[in-house]
Amino acid sequence: GDSVTQMEGPVTLSEEAFLTINCTYTATGYPSLFWYVQYPGEGLQLLLKATKADDKGSNKGFEATYRKETTSFHLEKGSVQVSDSAVYFCALKDAGANSKLTFGKGITLSVRP
Amino acid sequence: KAGVTQTPRYLIKTRGQQVTLSCSPISGHRSVSWYQQTPGQGLQFLFEYFSETQRNKGNFPGRFSGRQFSNSRSEMNVSTLELGDSALYLCASSLDSMYEQFFGPGTRLTVL
């Protein structure tokens, strides 16, 4: 079945540092890929998405490129801020007519001033 | 535009009881999905309803059930609660499968 693997956490960075969070997936067909963010006490918010190979999703300075050859969707940001502290989830949705998302375990990012 | 709302936000039950959680989707959204979030298992898909019909189901025991009403509001029910059912239950709504899903804040269920 479908699966998503994220790098182990937590991750602690200083403000303005470069961020990379690795994500790889296993799926049949051509899934859509997502990054969601969860702030304390809240639900999930969509951060960015990519629906086909070589697509780059971007939002709020975050970027991720859909790499079919390496089955990866790594999240990057050039300069993190304290407000980026949250839990980040990589997810996929298969191409079928349903809304099921398969999530990775999530990784906690803490950014210190 | 109001977001996805879930009630109650917090719930404490004892083993063997049953519980019903409610989700009101964004107006116009016909798809509602439910997820269980625990520290050990992460986020796991429970089921999806679209236009009052269950369209997809995750790998959970039959104690977990759901339904959707004609106004797209959805409820999920867990019978014979176990300690391991303690979790954050999230619902998400969307227009349909190819559209963005919007998540509610979740219901935190604690089973004692």
Coordinates of N, CA and C in Angstrom, one line a residue:
Chain A
G1 N 0.8 -1.2 0.0 CA 0.0 0.0 0.0 C 0.8 1.2 0.0
D2 N 0.2 2.4 -0.1 CA 0.9 3.7 0.0 C 1.6 3.9 1.3
S3 N 2.7 4.6 1.3 CA 3.4 5.0 2.5 C 4.2 6.2 2.3
V4 N 4.4 6.9 3.4 CA 5.3 8.1 3.4 C 6.3 8.0 4.6
T5 N 7.5 8.3 4.2 CA 8.6 8.2 5.3 C 9.2 9.6 5.4
Q6 N 9.2 10.1 6.6 CA 9.9 11.3 6.9 C 11.1 11.1 7.8
M7 N 12.1 12.0 7.7 CA 13.2 11.9 8.5 C 12.8 12.1 10.0
E8 N 13.7 11.5 10.8 CA 13.4 11.5 12.3 C 13.6 12.9 12.8
G9 N 12.9 13.2 13.9 CA 13.1 14.5 14.5 C 13.4 14.3 16.0
P10 N 13.2 15.4 16.7 CA 12.9 16.8 16.3 C 14.1 17.5 15.7
V11 N 13.8 18.6 15.1 CA 14.9 19.5 14.5 C 14.8 20.8 15.2
T12 N 16.0 21.3 15.7 CA 16.1 22.6 16.3 C 17.1 23.4 15.5
L13 N 16.7 24.6 15.1 CA 17.5 25.5 14.3 C 17.5 26.9 14.9
S14 N 18.6 27.6 14.5 CA 18.6 29.0 14.9 C 17.9 29.8 13.8
E15 N 17.3 31.0 14.2 CA 16.6 31.8 13.3 C 17.6 32.2 12.1
E16 N 17.0 32.2 10.9 CA 17.7 32.5 9.6 C 18.5 31.3 9.1
A17 N 18.5 30.2 9.8 CA 19.2 29.0 9.3 C 18.4 28.4 8.1
F18 N 19.1 27.5 7.3 CA 18.5 26.9 6.2 C 17.8 25.6 6.7
L19 N 16.6 25.3 6.2 CA 15.9 24.1 6.6 C 15.7 23.1 5.4
T20 N 15.9 21.9 5.7 CA 15.6 20.8 4.8 C 14.9 19.7 5.7
I21 N 13.7 19.3 5.3 CA 13.1 18.1 5.9 C 12.8 17.1 4.8
N22 N 13.4 15.9 5.0 CA 13.3 14.9 3.9 C 12.0 14.1 4.0
C23 N 11.5 13.8 2.8 CA 10.3 13.0 2.7 C 10.4 12.1 1.5
T24 N 10.2 10.8 1.6 CA 10.1 9.9 0.5 C 8.8 9.1 0.6
Y25 N 8.4 8.6 -0.6 CA 7.1 8.0 -0.6 C 7.1 6.7 -1.4
T26 N 6.1 5.9 -1.2 CA 5.9 4.6 -2.0 C 4.4 4.7 -2.4
A27 N 4.2 4.6 -3.6 CA 2.8 4.6 -4.1 C 2.7 4.0 -5.5
T28 N 1.6 3.5 -5.8 CA 1.3 3.0 -7.2 C 0.7 4.2 -8.0
G29 N 1.0 4.3 -9.3 CA 0.4 5.3 -10.1 C 1.1 6.7 -9.8
Y30 N 0.3 7.7 -9.9 CA 0.9 9.1 -9.8 C 0.1 9.9 -8.7
P31 N 0.6 9.8 -7.5 CA 0.0 10.5 -6.4 C 0.2 12.0 -6.5
S32 N -0.6 12.7 -5.7 CA -0.4 14.1 -5.4 C 0.3 14.1 -4.1
L33 N 1.2 15.1 -3.9 CA 2.0 15.2 -2.7 C 1.8 16.5 -2.0
F34 N 1.9 16.5 -0.7 CA 1.5 17.6 0.1 C 2.5 17.8 1.3
W35 N 2.6 19.0 1.8 CA 3.2 19.3 3.1 C 2.1 20.0 3.9
Y36 N 1.8 19.5 5.1 CA 0.9 20.1 6.0 C 1.7 20.6 7.2
V37 N 1.2 21.6 7.9 CA 1.8 22.2 9.1 C 0.8 22.2 10.2
Q38 N 1.2 21.8 11.4 CA 0.3 21.8 12.6 C 0.9 22.7 13.7
Y39 N 0.2 23.7 14.1 CA 0.7 24.6 15.2 C 0.0 24.0 16.5
P40 N 0.6 24.3 17.6 CA 0.1 23.7 18.9 C -1.4 24.0 19.1
G41 N -2.1 23.0 19.4 CA -3.6 23.1 19.7 C -4.4 23.3 18.5
E42 N -3.9 23.2 17.3 CA -4.7 23.5 16.1 C -4.7 22.2 15.2
G43 N -5.6 22.3 14.2 CA -5.6 21.3 13.2 C -4.5 21.5 12.1
L44 N -4.6 20.7 11.1 CA -3.6 20.8 10.0 C -3.9 21.9 9.0
Q45 N -2.9 22.6 8.5 CA -3.0 23.5 7.5 C -2.2 23.1 6.3
L46 N -2.7 23.2 5.1 CA -2.0 22.9 3.9 C -0.9 24.0 3.7
L47 N 0.3 23.5 3.6 CA 1.4 24.4 3.3 C 1.7 24.6 1.8
L48 N 1.9 23.4 1.2 CA 2.1 23.5 -0.3 C 1.8 22.1 -0.8
K49 N 1.6 22.0 -2.2 CA 1.3 20.8 -2.8 C 1.9 20.7 -4.2
A50 N 2.0 19.5 -4.7 CA 2.5 19.3 -6.1 C 1.7 18.1 -6.7
T51 N 1.2 18.2 -7.8 CA 0.3 17.2 -8.4 C 0.9 16.3 -9.4
K52 N 2.1 16.7 -10.0 CA 2.7 15.8 -11.0 C 4.2 16.0 -10.9
A53 N 4.9 15.0 -11.5 CA 6.4 15.0 -11.5 C 7.0 16.3 -11.9
D54 N 8.0 16.7 -11.2 CA 8.8 18.0 -11.5 C 8.0 19.3 -11.1
D55 N 6.8 19.1 -10.6 CA 6.1 20.3 -10.1 C 6.8 20.8 -8.9
K56 N 6.9 22.1 -8.7 CA 7.4 22.7 -7.5 C 6.3 23.4 -6.8
G57 N 6.0 23.0 -5.5 CA 5.0 23.7 -4.7 C 5.8 24.7 -3.9
S58 N 5.2 25.9 -3.6 CA 5.8 26.9 -2.8 C 4.8 27.7 -2.1
N59 N 5.2 28.2 -0.9 CA 4.3 29.0 -0.1 C 5.0 29.5 1.1
K60 N 4.9 30.8 1.4 CA 5.5 31.4 2.6 C 7.0 31.2 2.7
G61 N 7.7 31.1 1.6 CA 9.1 30.9 1.6 C 9.5 29.4 1.6
F62 N 8.6 28.5 1.8 CA 8.8 27.1 1.7 C 8.7 26.6 0.3
E63 N 9.5 25.6 -0.1 CA 9.4 25.0 -1.4 C 9.6 23.5 -1.3
A64 N 9.0 22.7 -2.2 CA 9.3 21.3 -2.4 C 9.0 20.9 -3.8
T65 N 9.9 20.0 -4.3 CA 9.8 19.6 -5.7 C 9.4 18.1 -5.8
Y66 N 8.5 17.8 -6.6 CA 8.0 16.4 -6.8 C 9.0 15.7 -7.7
R67 N 9.8 14.8 -7.1 CA 10.8 14.0 -7.8 C 10.4 12.6 -7.9
K68 N 9.9 12.2 -9.1 CA 9.4 10.9 -9.3 C 10.6 9.9 -9.4
E69 N 11.7 10.3 -9.9 CA 12.8 9.4 -10.1 C 13.4 8.9 -8.7
T70 N 13.3 9.8 -7.7 CA 13.8 9.5 -6.4 C 12.6 9.3 -5.4
T71 N 11.4 9.3 -5.9 CA 10.2 9.3 -5.1 C 10.3 10.1 -3.8
S72 N 10.7 11.4 -4.0 CA 10.9 12.3 -2.9 C 10.2 13.6 -3.0
F73 N 10.0 14.3 -1.9 CA 9.3 15.6 -1.9 C 9.8 16.3 -0.7
H74 N 11.1 16.7 -0.7 CA 11.8 17.3 0.4 C 11.3 18.8 0.6
L75 N 11.1 19.2 1.8 CA 10.7 20.5 2.1 C 12.0 21.4 2.4
E76 N 12.0 22.6 1.9 CA 13.1 23.5 2.1 C 12.7 24.9 2.4
K77 N 13.5 25.6 3.2 CA 13.2 27.0 3.4 C 14.6 27.7 3.6
G78 N 14.8 28.8 2.9 CA 16.2 29.4 3.0 C 16.5 30.0 4.3
S79 N 15.5 30.6 5.0 CA 15.8 31.3 6.2 C 14.6 31.2 7.1
V80 N 14.7 30.3 8.2 CA 13.5 30.0 9.0 C 13.4 31.1 10.1
Q81 N 12.1 31.3 10.5 CA 11.8 32.2 11.6 C 11.2 31.5 12.8
V82 N 11.2 32.2 13.9 CA 10.7 31.6 15.1 C 9.3 31.1 14.9
S83 N 8.5 31.9 14.1 CA 7.1 31.6 13.9 C 6.9 30.3 13.0
D84 N 8.0 29.8 12.5 CA 7.9 28.5 11.7 C 7.9 27.3 12.6
S85 N 8.1 27.5 13.9 CA 8.1 26.4 14.9 C 6.7 25.7 14.8
A86 N 6.7 24.4 14.5 CA 5.5 23.7 14.4 C 5.8 22.2 14.0
V87 N 4.8 21.4 13.8 CA 5.0 20.1 13.4 C 4.7 20.0 11.9
Y88 N 5.5 19.4 11.1 CA 5.4 19.3 9.6 C 5.1 17.9 9.2
F89 N 4.1 17.7 8.4 CA 3.7 16.4 7.9 C 3.8 16.4 6.4
C90 N 4.4 15.3 5.9 CA 4.4 15.1 4.4 C 3.3 14.1 4.2
A91 N 2.6 14.2 3.1 CA 1.4 13.4 2.8 C 1.2 13.1 1.3
L92 N 0.6 12.0 1.0 CA 0.2 11.8 -0.4 C -1.2 11.4 -0.5
K93 N -1.8 11.7 -1.7 CA -3.1 11.2 -2.1 C -3.0 10.5 -3.4
D94 N -3.6 9.3 -3.5 CA -3.5 8.6 -4.7 C -4.5 9.3 -5.8
A95 N -4.4 8.8 -7.0 CA -5.1 9.5 -8.1 C -6.6 9.1 -8.1
G96 N -7.0 8.2 -7.2 CA -8.4 7.7 -7.2 C -9.4 8.8 -6.8
A97 N -10.6 8.4 -7.0 CA -11.7 9.4 -6.7 C -12.1 9.3 -5.2
N98 N -11.2 9.6 -4.4 CA -11.4 9.6 -2.9 C -10.4 10.6 -2.3
S99 N -10.7 11.0 -1.1 CA -9.9 12.1 -0.5 C -8.9 11.6 0.5
K100 N -8.7 10.3 0.6 CA -7.8 9.7 1.6 C -6.4 10.3 1.5
L101 N -5.8 10.8 2.6 CA -4.4 11.2 2.7 C -3.7 10.2 3.5
T102 N -2.5 9.9 3.0 CA -1.6 9.0 3.8 C -0.4 9.9 4.3
F103 N -0.2 9.9 5.6 CA 0.7 10.9 6.2 C 2.0 10.2 6.6
G104 N 3.1 10.9 6.7 CA 4.3 10.5 7.4 C 4.1 10.8 8.8
K105 N 5.1 10.4 9.6 CA 5.0 10.5 11.1 C 5.0 11.9 11.6
G106 N 5.5 12.8 10.8 CA 5.6 14.2 11.2 C 6.9 14.5 11.9
I107 N 7.3 15.8 11.8 CA 8.6 16.1 12.5 C 8.4 17.5 13.1
T108 N 8.9 17.6 14.4 CA 8.7 18.9 15.1 C 9.9 19.8 14.8
L109 N 9.6 21.0 14.4 CA 10.7 22.0 14.2 C 10.6 23.0 15.2
S110 N 11.7 23.3 15.9 CA 11.8 24.4 16.8 C 12.9 25.3 16.3
V111 N 12.5 26.6 16.3 CA 13.4 27.7 15.8 C 13.7 28.6 17.0
R112 N 14.9 28.7 17.4 CA 15.3 29.6 18.5 C 15.8 30.9 18.0
P113 N 15.5 32.0 18.7 CA 15.9 33.3 18.3 C 17.4 33.5 18.2
Chain B
K1 N -15.7 33.3 5.5 CA -16.3 32.0 5.4 C -15.8 31.1 6.6
A2 N -16.8 30.6 7.3 CA -16.5 29.8 8.5 C -15.7 28.5 8.1
G3 N -14.8 28.2 9.0 CA -14.0 27.0 8.7 C -14.7 25.7 9.2
V4 N -13.9 24.6 9.2 CA -14.5 23.4 9.7 C -14.6 23.4 11.2
T5 N -15.7 23.1 11.8 CA -15.9 23.1 13.2 C -16.1 21.7 13.7
Q6 N -15.6 21.4 14.9 CA -15.7 20.1 15.5 C -16.2 20.3 16.9
T7 N -17.1 19.4 17.3 CA -17.6 19.5 18.7 C -17.7 18.1 19.2
P8 N -17.5 17.9 20.5 CA -16.8 18.9 21.4 C -15.4 19.0 21.2
R9 N -14.7 19.9 21.7 CA -13.2 20.0 21.6 C -12.5 19.0 22.5
Y10 N -13.0 18.8 23.6 CA -12.4 17.9 24.6 C -13.5 17.0 25.2
L11 N -13.1 15.7 25.4 CA -14.0 14.7 25.9 C -13.3 13.7 26.8
I12 N -13.8 13.4 27.9 CA -13.2 12.3 28.8 C -14.3 11.3 29.0
K13 N -13.9 10.0 28.6 CA -14.8 8.9 28.8 C -14.1 7.8 29.5
T14 N -14.8 6.8 30.0 CA -14.2 5.6 30.6 C -14.4 4.4 29.7
R15 N -13.5 3.4 29.9 CA -13.5 2.2 29.1 C -14.9 1.6 29.0
G16 N -15.3 1.1 27.9 CA -16.5 0.5 27.7 C -17.7 1.4 27.3
Q17 N -17.5 2.7 27.5 CA -18.5 3.6 27.0 C -18.4 3.8 25.5
Q18 N -19.4 4.6 25.0 CA -19.4 4.9 23.6 C -19.3 6.5 23.5
V19 N -18.9 7.0 22.3 CA -18.8 8.4 22.2 C -19.2 8.8 20.7
T20 N -19.8 10.0 20.6 CA -20.1 10.5 19.3 C -19.4 11.8 19.1
L21 N -18.7 12.0 18.0 CA -18.0 13.2 17.7 C -18.7 13.8 16.5
S22 N -18.7 15.2 16.4 CA -19.4 15.9 15.3 C -18.5 16.7 14.5
C23 N -18.8 16.8 13.2 CA -18.0 17.7 12.3 C -18.9 18.4 11.4
S24 N -18.8 19.8 11.4 CA -19.5 20.6 10.4 C -18.6 21.1 9.4
P25 N -18.7 20.7 8.1 CA -17.8 21.1 7.1 C -18.0 22.5 6.7
I26 N -17.1 23.0 5.9 CA -17.3 24.3 5.3 C -18.5 24.3 4.3
S27 N -19.3 25.4 4.3 CA -20.5 25.4 3.5 C -20.2 25.1 2.1
G28 N -20.9 24.1 1.5 CA -20.7 23.7 0.1 C -19.9 22.5 -0.1
H29 N -19.1 22.2 1.0 CA -18.2 21.0 0.9 C -19.1 19.7 1.1
R30 N -18.9 18.7 0.2 CA -19.6 17.5 0.3 C -18.8 16.3 0.8
S31 N -17.5 16.5 0.8 CA -16.7 15.4 1.3 C -16.2 15.7 2.7
V32 N -16.3 14.7 3.6 CA -15.8 14.8 4.9 C -15.0 13.6 5.2
S33 N -13.8 13.8 5.7 CA -12.9 12.7 6.1 C -12.5 12.8 7.5
W34 N -12.3 11.6 8.1 CA -11.9 11.6 9.6 C -10.6 10.9 9.7
Y35 N -9.7 11.4 10.6 CA -8.4 10.9 10.9 C -8.2 10.8 12.4
Q36 N -7.5 9.8 12.8 CA -7.1 9.6 14.2 C -5.6 10.0 14.3
Q37 N -5.2 10.8 15.3 CA -3.8 11.2 15.5 C -3.4 10.8 16.9
T38 N -2.4 9.9 16.9 CA -1.8 9.5 18.2 C -0.3 9.7 18.1
P39 N 0.4 9.8 19.3 CA 1.8 9.9 19.3 C 2.5 8.7 18.7
G40 N 1.9 7.5 18.9 CA 2.6 6.3 18.4 C 2.3 6.0 17.0
Q41 N 1.1 6.1 16.5 CA 0.7 5.8 15.1 C 0.7 6.9 14.2
G42 N 0.8 8.2 14.7 CA 0.7 9.3 13.8 C -0.8 9.5 13.3
L43 N -0.9 10.0 12.1 CA -2.2 10.3 11.5 C -2.6 9.2 10.7
Q44 N -3.8 8.6 11.0 CA -4.3 7.5 10.3 C -5.7 7.8 9.8
F45 N -6.0 7.4 8.6 CA -7.3 7.7 8.0 C -8.3 6.7 8.5
L46 N -9.5 7.2 8.9 CA -10.6 6.4 9.4 C -11.6 6.1 8.3
F47 N -12.2 7.1 7.7 CA -13.1 7.0 6.6 C -13.5 8.3 6.0
E48 N -14.1 8.2 4.8 CA -14.5 9.4 4.1 C -16.0 9.2 3.7
Y49 N -16.7 10.3 3.8 CA -18.1 10.3 3.4 C -18.2 11.4 2.3
F50 N -19.0 11.1 1.3 CA -19.3 12.0 0.2 C -20.8 11.9 -0.1
S51 N -21.5 13.0 -0.1 CA -22.9 12.9 -0.3 C -23.6 11.8 0.4
E52 N -23.4 11.7 1.7 CA -24.1 10.8 2.6 C -23.6 9.3 2.4
T53 N -22.7 9.0 1.5 CA -22.2 7.7 1.3 C -20.8 7.5 1.7
Q54 N -20.4 6.4 2.4 CA -19.0 6.1 2.7 C -18.3 5.8 1.5
R55 N -17.3 6.5 1.1 CA -16.6 6.4 -0.1 C -15.3 5.6 0.1
N56 N -14.7 5.6 1.3 CA -13.5 5.0 1.5 C -13.4 4.7 3.0
K57 N -12.6 3.6 3.4 CA -12.6 3.3 4.8 C -11.1 2.8 5.1
G58 N -10.6 3.2 6.2 CA -9.3 2.8 6.7 C -9.4 1.5 7.4
N59 N -8.2 1.1 8.0 CA -8.1 -0.2 8.6 C -8.3 -0.1 10.1
F60 N -9.6 0.2 10.5 CA -10.0 0.3 11.9 C -11.0 -0.7 12.2
P61 N -11.2 -1.2 13.4 CA -12.2 -2.2 13.8 C -13.6 -1.6 13.6
G62 N -14.6 -2.5 13.6 CA -15.9 -2.1 13.4 C -16.5 -1.2 14.5
R63 N -15.8 -1.1 15.6 CA -16.3 -0.2 16.7 C -16.3 1.2 16.2
F64 N -15.5 1.5 15.2 CA -15.5 2.9 14.6 C -16.5 3.0 13.5
S65 N -17.4 3.9 13.6 CA -18.4 4.0 12.5 C -18.7 5.5 12.3
G66 N -19.3 5.8 11.2 CA -19.6 7.2 10.9 C -20.8 7.3 10.1
R67 N -21.2 8.6 9.9 CA -22.3 8.8 9.0 C -22.3 10.3 8.5
Q68 N -23.0 10.5 7.5 CA -23.1 11.9 7.0 C -24.5 12.3 6.7
F69 N -24.9 13.4 7.1 CA -26.3 13.9 6.9 C -26.5 14.7 5.6
S70 N -27.7 15.0 5.3 CA -28.0 15.6 4.0 C -27.4 17.0 3.9
N71 N -27.1 17.6 5.1 CA -26.5 19.0 5.1 C -24.9 18.8 5.1
S72 N -24.4 17.6 4.9 CA -23.0 17.3 4.8 C -22.3 17.2 6.2
R73 N -23.0 17.6 7.3 CA -22.4 17.4 8.6 C -22.2 15.9 8.8
S74 N -21.2 15.6 9.6 CA -20.8 14.2 9.8 C -20.6 13.9 11.2
E75 N -20.9 12.7 11.6 CA -20.6 12.2 13.0 C -19.8 11.0 12.9
M76 N -18.9 10.8 13.9 CA -18.3 9.5 14.0 C -18.6 8.9 15.4
N77 N -18.7 7.7 15.5 CA -19.1 7.0 16.7 C -18.0 5.9 17.0
V78 N -17.6 5.9 18.3 CA -16.8 4.8 18.7 C -17.5 4.1 19.9
S79 N -17.7 2.8 19.7 CA -18.4 2.0 20.8 C -17.4 1.3 21.6
T80 N -17.8 0.8 22.7 CA -16.9 0.0 23.6 C -15.5 0.6 23.7
L81 N -15.4 1.8 24.2 CA -14.1 2.5 24.2 C -13.0 1.7 24.9
E82 N -11.8 1.8 24.3 CA -10.6 1.2 24.9 C -9.6 2.3 25.2
L83 N -8.7 2.0 26.1 CA -7.7 3.0 26.4 C -6.9 3.5 25.2
G84 N -6.7 2.6 24.3 CA -5.9 3.0 23.1 C -6.7 3.9 22.1
D85 N -7.9 4.1 22.4 CA -8.7 5.0 21.5 C -8.5 6.5 21.9
S86 N -7.7 6.7 23.0 CA -7.4 8.1 23.3 C -6.5 8.7 22.2
A87 N -7.0 9.8 21.7 CA -6.4 10.4 20.5 C -7.0 11.8 20.2
L88 N -6.4 12.4 19.3 CA -7.0 13.6 18.7 C -7.7 13.2 17.4
Y89 N -9.0 13.4 17.3 CA -9.7 13.0 16.1 C -9.9 14.3 15.2
L90 N -9.4 14.2 14.0 CA -9.5 15.4 13.1 C -10.5 15.1 12.0
C91 N -11.3 16.1 11.6 CA -12.0 15.9 10.4 C -11.6 16.9 9.4
A92 N -11.8 16.6 8.1 CA -11.4 17.5 7.0 C -12.5 17.5 6.0
S93 N -12.7 18.7 5.4 CA -13.8 18.7 4.4 C -13.2 19.3 3.1
S94 N -13.8 18.9 2.0 CA -13.4 19.5 0.7 C -14.6 19.4 -0.2
L95 N -14.5 20.1 -1.3 CA -15.6 20.1 -2.3 C -15.7 18.7 -2.9
D96 N -14.5 18.1 -3.2 CA -14.5 16.8 -3.8 C -13.0 16.3 -3.7
S97 N -12.7 15.1 -4.2 CA -11.4 14.5 -4.0 C -10.3 15.3 -4.6
M98 N -10.5 16.1 -5.7 CA -9.4 16.7 -6.3 C -9.2 18.1 -5.8
Y99 N -9.9 18.5 -4.8 CA -9.8 19.9 -4.2 C -9.1 19.8 -2.8
E100 N -8.6 20.9 -2.4 CA -7.9 21.0 -1.1 C -8.8 20.6 0.0
Q101 N -8.2 19.9 1.0 CA -8.9 19.6 2.2 C -8.6 20.6 3.3
F102 N -9.6 21.0 4.0 CA -9.5 21.9 5.2 C -9.8 21.1 6.4
F103 N -8.9 21.3 7.4 CA -9.0 20.5 8.6 C -9.6 21.3 9.7
G104 N -10.4 20.7 10.6 CA -10.9 21.3 11.8 C -9.8 21.2 12.9
P105 N -10.1 21.8 14.1 CA -9.1 21.8 15.2 C -9.0 20.5 15.9
G106 N -10.0 19.6 15.7 CA -9.9 18.3 16.3 C -10.7 18.2 17.6
T107 N -11.0 17.0 18.0 CA -11.6 16.7 19.3 C -10.6 15.8 20.0
R108 N -10.2 16.2 21.2 CA -9.3 15.5 22.0 C -10.1 14.5 22.9
L109 N -10.0 13.2 22.6 CA -10.7 12.2 23.4 C -9.7 11.5 24.3
T110 N -10.0 11.5 25.6 CA -9.3 10.8 26.6 C -10.1 9.7 27.2
V111 N -9.6 8.4 27.2 CA -10.3 7.3 27.7 C -9.6 6.8 29.0
L112 N -10.3 6.8 30.1 CA -9.7 6.5 31.4 C -10.1 5.0 31.8

